[in-house]
Amino acid sequence: MPRLHIFLFALLALALAPSAVLCAVLGIDFGQSSTKAALVSPGVPFEIVLTRDSKRKDVSGLAFKGDERLYGGSAAAIAPRVPATSFLNFKPLLGKSVDSDEAELYLSRHPGSTLIPAGNRSTVSFKTPDSSFPIEELLGMSFSHIKKLAEEMLPKDSATNSVYETSVTVPPYFTTVQRRAIIDAAEIGGLKVVSLVSDGVATAINYASSRTFTSEKQYHFIFDVGAGSTSATLVSFQEGKASGSMFGKSALNITVEGVGYDTALGGDLLDDRVYQLLLSKFVEAHGSGIESNPRALIRLRKEAERAKTILSANTEVRVSAESLYDDIDFRTILTRAEFEAAIEDLLPRIRKPFEAALAKAGADILDVNSVIIMGGSSRVPVFQQVLVKDVLKGDASKVSKNVNADEAAVLGATFRGVSVSKQFKTKDINIIEPVEDEFALTVKDAQGSVIGAQSLYPSGTIVSKNRTQTRLEIPEDANEAVLEFTEGSTTLFKYSLNDIQKSKETILAANNCSELYPVIESELSVSRTFDVHAVAWFCNVTIPTAEGDEGPESDDLKHKLLNFFNKSSKSEDSSSTTADASSSETATETSAEEAETSSSTATTSSKKPKPTLPPKPRTTKQPIKYKVTYLGPRNLGRATKTTSQSRLRAFDRLDSDRQAKETARNSLEAYAYRIREWIEYENVRFMEHSNEEERQAFLAMAMATLDWLYEEGESTVLETLKTRLDQLKQFENVVIAREKAKLSSLEEMLRPKTSSAEEEEAFTILPIDKDNLSASTTVMEEATASATDAEETPVETESGPEEHDEL
């Protein structure tokens, strides 16, 4: 059938056609204390994005120095001097309110910071002396900075010159509100999040990408001790069939069997204990006045972080802080024994995430092949001792350190982003990740009494990107109702339904409904974000099929497509298909014959009757009016997001102008120093083509420019810097012009005099004699040799002494 052939050809062409433009994909491992990024693009296969200082990771956060933004390590360096405009390690504040425990803990660790509510969203904004910044906007600035660093890595001849898609790591316990905060921040920073990846899943992807597995399940723990939390993710690796594969192609299945976590146990908590040790030693020796000085406390906390890191490899560390407070130099020695005694009460908490994950999976630690160590704080010796003794029952051989603890997560997140975006061909890896908490709703009447409860996505539901439809159970005669949506024990928002009966009457008046019921359309995305798209009446309408509808032909097309791809039951399907096709062709031919000879009784009587077709079902829907109320922190609205994007672009313009000004200032300063060097060291060109008075005037101008740069150069505008540079270049331009004029004069004097006929012959372009090409080449070589000899052998002339001296 021609139409079937055309359809199949188009289907295969779409399947085999390559993407028109391959885009870059950016993976970001957004941690509480440090952030890493990796890039994949045409010509850049999984490269770590380096900082301005060529480091492979940077401090999470930024700081303002006036209207200048500093990122990462540069921000951390000035934080003790400008604590009110330094925003570091704020990841725990995403999706939290200012009166939350996380906000209180943050303020205790970052004295000098001020948190205020972000409008009516019940989330956090940072207050500065002259402005305020929603936390999503600050994170968006950091993402935008990483995006620029990644775009600078793109080859000049690359198929793309920008980065748009990104995949970001998140802790497994992050809620929908926290995950959406990251998505909003990425959008402000000019990025589209294709996937949010749990830290443990990202590491598992990286671990599996370079290894092979069999059909027998292997169980591995990802033990991640980060700056803010500790998690234990039990994953299984098993080779299986690729989803949607028509030819039995295999793929690796990574299944999250169970997850356990401690949201407070991490490197920052260990830093707190070291910080308290150092603070108590200072107070004991010099009094408690330091406790009211935010700058001194921030410096002492930085020393505590450094001391904890050193104690992971040494038994003691010397702490030294010059003029820490009130011109007091603080020096002390901290031992590993003191540190371990200070964190002794935290050690039993290490095994609890493992126990929770094993309980959810119904597994035993003996079934686990290895424990993959991740996170900077996992290097603390006493942590590893507890892991072997209390978790692995003394079996140290299961502790695996064969992944890059710093970069495995970012590379896995990048791989996941590439897989989801389908920009490049990758190893087939299926991620099977169930949700931790149940997404449900409670139905209340207008007076607030509970009249029902429903589960939308039970705990253990596998995440997908498909919308689902759930029948809403409300009284048939209800005109108002309240739907409260929850994630675990947290209420996200509520929908107040109004005029339910009016919307019901509207759809009944327009349709003959055989079945009518209210429905909630919702979605649980691959990033584990929950959305409600609609609340509406669904009406099932049965419409009889018209006589002219091509029902049999349509069924025949579907039947043939199934045969084409599945190749099963060939004999049965082909016989029924042939019969249906014959019947369809006969009906078509008879209809055409009837149209041409409608007056012929014999032809009309020979027509075959058309088969009676079953009725076609159709579903229509009528939205129910509702009002959304958020009962806790909520995400950015469109207007707020637009405002943040505009402010970010304004800061970008300031950065661009500042960079151009700095470049012009450096060029002017370098050129002034170069002039001084030329004149003081008697550069040959300048000595030959200028006099002493000109050189001294030029040197005075250069020195005056340097003095002006140090006094006023910082505050001047870009155009003034460019004008100054042009003024300095005038003298060099004069010297160059004089040099060129003298060279031209010498060339004119050395040029042999020829007659006009000879000049014409010299400048006539002769055609190439292809038959005598070798002879022409020989003549050319002889001419070249003669010219060379003429240059090497001085020519004797009859010119007098005056002419010779002038030359």
JSON list of N, CA, C and O in Angstrom, two decimals, residues 72-108:
[
{"chain": "A", "resi": 72, "resn": "GLY", "atom": "N", "xyz": [34.27, 31.99, 44.15]},
{"chain": "A", "resi": 72, "resn": "GLY", "atom": "CA", "xyz": [35.11, 30.91, 44.64]},
{"chain": "A", "resi": 72, "resn": "GLY", "atom": "C", "xyz": [36.16, 31.34, 45.65]},
{"chain": "A", "resi": 72, "resn": "GLY", "atom": "O", "xyz": [35.89, 32.03, 46.64]},
{"chain": "A", "resi": 73, "resn": "GLY", "atom": "N", "xyz": [37.40, 30.94, 45.37]},
{"chain": "A", "resi": 73, "resn": "GLY", "atom": "CA", "xyz": [38.51, 31.23, 46.28]},
{"chain": "A", "resi": 73, "resn": "GLY", "atom": "C", "xyz": [38.74, 32.72, 46.49]},
{"chain": "A", "resi": 73, "resn": "GLY", "atom": "O", "xyz": [39.10, 33.15, 47.59]},
{"chain": "A", "resi": 74, "resn": "SER", "atom": "N", "xyz": [38.51, 33.51, 45.44]},
{"chain": "A", "resi": 74, "resn": "SER", "atom": "CA", "xyz": [38.67, 34.97, 45.59]},
{"chain": "A", "resi": 74, "resn": "SER", "atom": "C", "xyz": [37.64, 35.53, 46.55]},
{"chain": "A", "resi": 74, "resn": "SER", "atom": "O", "xyz": [37.94, 36.44, 47.34]},
{"chain": "A", "resi": 75, "resn": "ALA", "atom": "N", "xyz": [36.42, 34.99, 46.52]},
{"chain": "A", "resi": 75, "resn": "ALA", "atom": "CA", "xyz": [35.38, 35.42, 47.45]},
{"chain": "A", "resi": 75, "resn": "ALA", "atom": "C", "xyz": [35.73, 35.00, 48.88]},
{"chain": "A", "resi": 75, "resn": "ALA", "atom": "O", "xyz": [35.55, 35.77, 49.83]},
{"chain": "A", "resi": 76, "resn": "ALA", "atom": "N", "xyz": [36.22, 33.77, 49.04]},
{"chain": "A", "resi": 76, "resn": "ALA", "atom": "CA", "xyz": [36.58, 33.29, 50.37]},
{"chain": "A", "resi": 76, "resn": "ALA", "atom": "C", "xyz": [37.73, 34.11, 50.96]},
{"chain": "A", "resi": 76, "resn": "ALA", "atom": "O", "xyz": [37.80, 34.30, 52.18]},
{"chain": "A", "resi": 77, "resn": "ALA", "atom": "N", "xyz": [38.62, 34.61, 50.11]},
{"chain": "A", "resi": 77, "resn": "ALA", "atom": "CA", "xyz": [39.77, 35.36, 50.59]},
{"chain": "A", "resi": 77, "resn": "ALA", "atom": "C", "xyz": [39.36, 36.70, 51.20]},
{"chain": "A", "resi": 77, "resn": "ALA", "atom": "O", "xyz": [39.99, 37.17, 52.16]},
{"chain": "A", "resi": 78, "resn": "ILE", "atom": "N", "xyz": [38.31, 37.34, 50.66]},
{"chain": "A", "resi": 78, "resn": "ILE", "atom": "CA", "xyz": [37.93, 38.65, 51.19]},
{"chain": "A", "resi": 78, "resn": "ILE", "atom": "C", "xyz": [36.78, 38.55, 52.19]},
{"chain": "A", "resi": 78, "resn": "ILE", "atom": "O", "xyz": [36.37, 39.56, 52.76]},
{"chain": "A", "resi": 79, "resn": "ALA", "atom": "N", "xyz": [36.25, 37.33, 52.42]},
{"chain": "A", "resi": 79, "resn": "ALA", "atom": "CA", "xyz": [35.12, 37.16, 53.34]},
{"chain": "A", "resi": 79, "resn": "ALA", "atom": "C", "xyz": [35.41, 37.70, 54.73]},
{"chain": "A", "resi": 79, "resn": "ALA", "atom": "O", "xyz": [34.53, 38.34, 55.34]},
{"chain": "A", "resi": 80, "resn": "PRO", "atom": "N", "xyz": [36.60, 37.50, 55.31]},
{"chain": "A", "resi": 80, "resn": "PRO", "atom": "CA", "xyz": [36.84, 38.07, 56.64]},
{"chain": "A", "resi": 80, "resn": "PRO", "atom": "C", "xyz": [36.77, 39.59, 56.66]},
{"chain": "A", "resi": 80, "resn": "PRO", "atom": "O", "xyz": [36.44, 40.18, 57.69]},
{"chain": "A", "resi": 81, "resn": "ARG", "atom": "N", "xyz": [37.07, 40.26, 55.54]},
{"chain": "A", "resi": 81, "resn": "ARG", "atom": "CA", "xyz": [37.06, 41.72, 55.50]},
{"chain": "A", "resi": 81, "resn": "ARG", "atom": "C", "xyz": [35.67, 42.28, 55.20]},
{"chain": "A", "resi": 81, "resn": "ARG", "atom": "O", "xyz": [35.33, 43.37, 55.66]},
{"chain": "A", "resi": 82, "resn": "VAL", "atom": "N", "xyz": [34.87, 41.55, 54.40]},
{"chain": "A", "resi": 82, "resn": "VAL", "atom": "CA", "xyz": [33.54, 42.04, 54.04]},
{"chain": "A", "resi": 82, "resn": "VAL", "atom": "C", "xyz": [32.51, 40.93, 54.29]},
{"chain": "A", "resi": 82, "resn": "VAL", "atom": "O", "xyz": [31.87, 40.43, 53.36]},
{"chain": "A", "resi": 83, "resn": "PRO", "atom": "N", "xyz": [32.30, 40.53, 55.54]},
{"chain": "A", "resi": 83, "resn": "PRO", "atom": "CA", "xyz": [31.37, 39.42, 55.81]},
{"chain": "A", "resi": 83, "resn": "PRO", "atom": "C", "xyz": [29.93, 39.71, 55.40]},
{"chain": "A", "resi": 83, "resn": "PRO", "atom": "O", "xyz": [29.19, 38.79, 55.07]},
{"chain": "A", "resi": 84, "resn": "ALA", "atom": "N", "xyz": [29.53, 40.99, 55.40]},
{"chain": "A", "resi": 84, "resn": "ALA", "atom": "CA", "xyz": [28.14, 41.32, 55.07]},
{"chain": "A", "resi": 84, "resn": "ALA", "atom": "C", "xyz": [27.82, 41.13, 53.60]},
{"chain": "A", "resi": 84, "resn": "ALA", "atom": "O", "xyz": [26.66, 40.99, 53.22]},
{"chain": "A", "resi": 85, "resn": "THR", "atom": "N", "xyz": [28.83, 41.13, 52.75]},
{"chain": "A", "resi": 85, "resn": "THR", "atom": "CA", "xyz": [28.61, 40.96, 51.31]},
{"chain": "A", "resi": 85, "resn": "THR", "atom": "C", "xyz": [29.30, 39.71, 50.78]},
{"chain": "A", "resi": 85, "resn": "THR", "atom": "O", "xyz": [29.63, 39.65, 49.60]},
{"chain": "A", "resi": 86, "resn": "SER", "atom": "N", "xyz": [29.54, 38.75, 51.65]},
{"chain": "A", "resi": 86, "resn": "SER", "atom": "CA", "xyz": [30.13, 37.47, 51.25]},
{"chain": "A", "resi": 86, "resn": "SER", "atom": "C", "xyz": [29.08, 36.38, 51.45]},
{"chain": "A", "resi": 86, "resn": "SER", "atom": "O", "xyz": [28.51, 36.25, 52.54]},
{"chain": "A", "resi": 87, "resn": "PHE", "atom": "N", "xyz": [28.85, 35.60, 50.40]},
{"chain": "A", "resi": 87, "resn": "PHE", "atom": "CA", "xyz": [27.78, 34.60, 50.42]},
{"chain": "A", "resi": 87, "resn": "PHE", "atom": "C", "xyz": [28.38, 33.24, 50.06]},
{"chain": "A", "resi": 87, "resn": "PHE", "atom": "O", "xyz": [28.51, 32.90, 48.88]},
{"chain": "A", "resi": 88, "resn": "LEU", "atom": "N", "xyz": [28.75, 32.50, 51.09]},
{"chain": "A", "resi": 88, "resn": "LEU", "atom": "CA", "xyz": [29.45, 31.23, 50.89]},
{"chain": "A", "resi": 88, "resn": "LEU", "atom": "C", "xyz": [28.67, 30.10, 51.56]},
{"chain": "A", "resi": 88, "resn": "LEU", "atom": "O", "xyz": [27.97, 30.32, 52.56]},
{"chain": "A", "resi": 89, "resn": "ASN", "atom": "N", "xyz": [28.80, 28.89, 51.00]},
{"chain": "A", "resi": 89, "resn": "ASN", "atom": "CA", "xyz": [28.27, 27.67, 51.63]},
{"chain": "A", "resi": 89, "resn": "ASN", "atom": "C", "xyz": [26.78, 27.76, 51.97]},
{"chain": "A", "resi": 89, "resn": "ASN", "atom": "O", "xyz": [26.33, 27.28, 53.00]},
{"chain": "A", "resi": 90, "resn": "PHE", "atom": "N", "xyz": [26.00, 28.41, 51.08]},
{"chain": "A", "resi": 90, "resn": "PHE", "atom": "CA", "xyz": [24.58, 28.63, 51.39]},
{"chain": "A", "resi": 90, "resn": "PHE", "atom": "C", "xyz": [23.65, 27.55, 50.85]},
{"chain": "A", "resi": 90, "resn": "PHE", "atom": "O", "xyz": [22.43, 27.71, 50.87]},
{"chain": "A", "resi": 91, "resn": "LYS", "atom": "N", "xyz": [24.18, 26.45, 50.38]},
{"chain": "A", "resi": 91, "resn": "LYS", "atom": "CA", "xyz": [23.35, 25.39, 49.82]},
{"chain": "A", "resi": 91, "resn": "LYS", "atom": "C", "xyz": [22.25, 24.90, 50.76]},
{"chain": "A", "resi": 91, "resn": "LYS", "atom": "O", "xyz": [21.11, 24.68, 50.32]},
{"chain": "A", "resi": 92, "resn": "PRO", "atom": "N", "xyz": [22.49, 24.73, 52.09]},
{"chain": "A", "resi": 92, "resn": "PRO", "atom": "CA", "xyz": [21.42, 24.25, 52.98]},
{"chain": "A", "resi": 92, "resn": "PRO", "atom": "C", "xyz": [20.23, 25.21, 53.08]},
{"chain": "A", "resi": 92, "resn": "PRO", "atom": "O", "xyz": [19.16, 24.81, 53.55]},
{"chain": "A", "resi": 93, "resn": "LEU", "atom": "N", "xyz": [20.40, 26.47, 52.66]},
{"chain": "A", "resi": 93, "resn": "LEU", "atom": "CA", "xyz": [19.32, 27.45, 52.79]},
{"chain": "A", "resi": 93, "resn": "LEU", "atom": "C", "xyz": [18.33, 27.40, 51.63]},
{"chain": "A", "resi": 93, "resn": "LEU", "atom": "O", "xyz": [17.28, 28.04, 51.70]},
{"chain": "A", "resi": 94, "resn": "LEU", "atom": "N", "xyz": [18.63, 26.65, 50.58]},
{"chain": "A", "resi": 94, "resn": "LEU", "atom": "CA", "xyz": [17.73, 26.56, 49.44]},
{"chain": "A", "resi": 94, "resn": "LEU", "atom": "C", "xyz": [16.39, 25.96, 49.88]},
{"chain": "A", "resi": 94, "resn": "LEU", "atom": "O", "xyz": [16.34, 24.90, 50.49]},
{"chain": "A", "resi": 95, "resn": "GLY", "atom": "N", "xyz": [15.31, 26.65, 49.54]},
{"chain": "A", "resi": 95, "resn": "GLY", "atom": "CA", "xyz": [13.98, 26.15, 49.88]},
{"chain": "A", "resi": 95, "resn": "GLY", "atom": "C", "xyz": [13.65, 26.18, 51.35]},
{"chain": "A", "resi": 95, "resn": "GLY", "atom": "O", "xyz": [12.69, 25.53, 51.78]},
{"chain": "A", "resi": 96, "resn": "LYS", "atom": "N", "xyz": [14.39, 26.96, 52.15]},
{"chain": "A", "resi": 96, "resn": "LYS", "atom": "CA", "xyz": [14.14, 27.06, 53.58]},
{"chain": "A", "resi": 96, "resn": "LYS", "atom": "C", "xyz": [13.71, 28.48, 53.94]},
{"chain": "A", "resi": 96, "resn": "LYS", "atom": "O", "xyz": [13.97, 29.43, 53.22]},
{"chain": "A", "resi": 97, "resn": "SER", "atom": "N", "xyz": [13.08, 28.62, 55.10]},
{"chain": "A", "resi": 97, "resn": "SER", "atom": "CA", "xyz": [12.64, 29.93, 55.56]},
{"chain": "A", "resi": 97, "resn": "SER", "atom": "C", "xyz": [13.66, 30.51, 56.52]},
{"chain": "A", "resi": 97, "resn": "SER", "atom": "O", "xyz": [14.56, 29.81, 57.01]},
{"chain": "A", "resi": 98, "resn": "VAL", "atom": "N", "xyz": [13.52, 31.80, 56.82]},
{"chain": "A", "resi": 98, "resn": "VAL", "atom": "CA", "xyz": [14.50, 32.48, 57.67]},
{"chain": "A", "resi": 98, "resn": "VAL", "atom": "C", "xyz": [14.42, 32.02, 59.12]},
{"chain": "A", "resi": 98, "resn": "VAL", "atom": "O", "xyz": [15.36, 32.23, 59.90]},
{"chain": "A", "resi": 99, "resn": "ASP", "atom": "N", "xyz": [13.30, 31.42, 59.53]},
{"chain": "A", "resi": 99, "resn": "ASP", "atom": "CA", "xyz": [13.18, 30.94, 60.90]},
{"chain": "A", "resi": 99, "resn": "ASP", "atom": "C", "xyz": [13.42, 29.44, 61.02]},
{"chain": "A", "resi": 99, "resn": "ASP", "atom": "O", "xyz": [13.09, 28.82, 62.03]},
{"chain": "A", "resi": 100, "resn": "SER", "atom": "N", "xyz": [14.02, 28.83, 59.99]},
{"chain": "A", "resi": 100, "resn": "SER", "atom": "CA", "xyz": [14.29, 27.40, 60.01]},
{"chain": "A", "resi": 100, "resn": "SER", "atom": "C", "xyz": [15.56, 27.11, 60.80]},
{"chain": "A", "resi": 100, "resn": "SER", "atom": "O", "xyz": [16.38, 28.00, 61.08]},
{"chain": "A", "resi": 101, "resn": "ASP", "atom": "N", "xyz": [15.73, 25.85, 61.17]},
{"chain": "A", "resi": 101, "resn": "ASP", "atom": "CA", "xyz": [16.95, 25.43, 61.88]},
{"chain": "A", "resi": 101, "resn": "ASP", "atom": "C", "xyz": [18.18, 25.64, 61.00]},
{"chain": "A", "resi": 101, "resn": "ASP", "atom": "O", "xyz": [19.26, 25.98, 61.51]},
{"chain": "A", "resi": 102, "resn": "GLU", "atom": "N", "xyz": [18.02, 25.42, 59.70]},
{"chain": "A", "resi": 102, "resn": "GLU", "atom": "CA", "xyz": [19.15, 25.60, 58.78]},
{"chain": "A", "resi": 102, "resn": "GLU", "atom": "C", "xyz": [19.63, 27.05, 58.75]},
{"chain": "A", "resi": 102, "resn": "GLU", "atom": "O", "xyz": [20.83, 27.32, 58.71]},
{"chain": "A", "resi": 103, "resn": "ALA", "atom": "N", "xyz": [18.68, 28.00, 58.80]},
{"chain": "A", "resi": 103, "resn": "ALA", "atom": "CA", "xyz": [19.06, 29.41, 58.80]},
{"chain": "A", "resi": 103, "resn": "ALA", "atom": "C", "xyz": [19.77, 29.78, 60.11]},
{"chain": "A", "resi": 103, "resn": "ALA", "atom": "O", "xyz": [20.76, 30.52, 60.10]},
{"chain": "A", "resi": 104, "resn": "GLU", "atom": "N", "xyz": [19.28, 29.27, 61.22]},
{"chain": "A", "resi": 104, "resn": "GLU", "atom": "CA", "xyz": [19.92, 29.56, 62.50]},
{"chain": "A", "resi": 104, "resn": "GLU", "atom": "C", "xyz": [21.34, 29.00, 62.55]},
{"chain": "A", "resi": 104, "resn": "GLU", "atom": "O", "xyz": [22.28, 29.67, 63.01]},
{"chain": "A", "resi": 105, "resn": "LEU", "atom": "N", "xyz": [21.54, 27.78, 62.04]},
{"chain": "A", "resi": 105, "resn": "LEU", "atom": "CA", "xyz": [22.87, 27.18, 62.01]},
{"chain": "A", "resi": 105, "resn": "LEU", "atom": "C", "xyz": [23.79, 27.95, 61.09]},
{"chain": "A", "resi": 105, "resn": "LEU", "atom": "O", "xyz": [24.97, 28.15, 61.39]},
{"chain": "A", "resi": 106, "resn": "TYR", "atom": "N", "xyz": [23.26, 28.41, 59.94]},
{"chain": "A", "resi": 106, "resn": "TYR", "atom": "CA", "xyz": [24.09, 29.16, 58.99]},
{"chain": "A", "resi": 106, "resn": "TYR", "atom": "C", "xyz": [24.61, 30.45, 59.63]},
{"chain": "A", "resi": 106, "resn": "TYR", "atom": "O", "xyz": [25.79, 30.80, 59.48]},
{"chain": "A", "resi": 107, "resn": "LEU", "atom": "N", "xyz": [23.75, 31.18, 60.33]},
{"chain": "A", "resi": 107, "resn": "LEU", "atom": "CA", "xyz": [24.16, 32.44, 60.95]},
{"chain": "A", "resi": 107, "resn": "LEU", "atom": "C", "xyz": [25.22, 32.20, 62.02]},
{"chain": "A", "resi": 107, "resn": "LEU", "atom": "O", "xyz": [26.11, 33.04, 62.23]},
{"chain": "A", "resi": 108, "resn": "SER", "atom": "N", "xyz": [25.14, 31.07, 62.72]},
{"chain": "A", "resi": 108, "resn": "SER", "atom": "CA", "xyz": [26.16, 30.79, 63.74]},
{"chain": "A", "resi": 108, "resn": "SER", "atom": "C", "xyz": [27.52, 30.49, 63.09]},
{"chain": "A", "resi": 108, "resn": "SER", "atom": "O", "xyz": [28.56, 30.76, 63.70]}
]
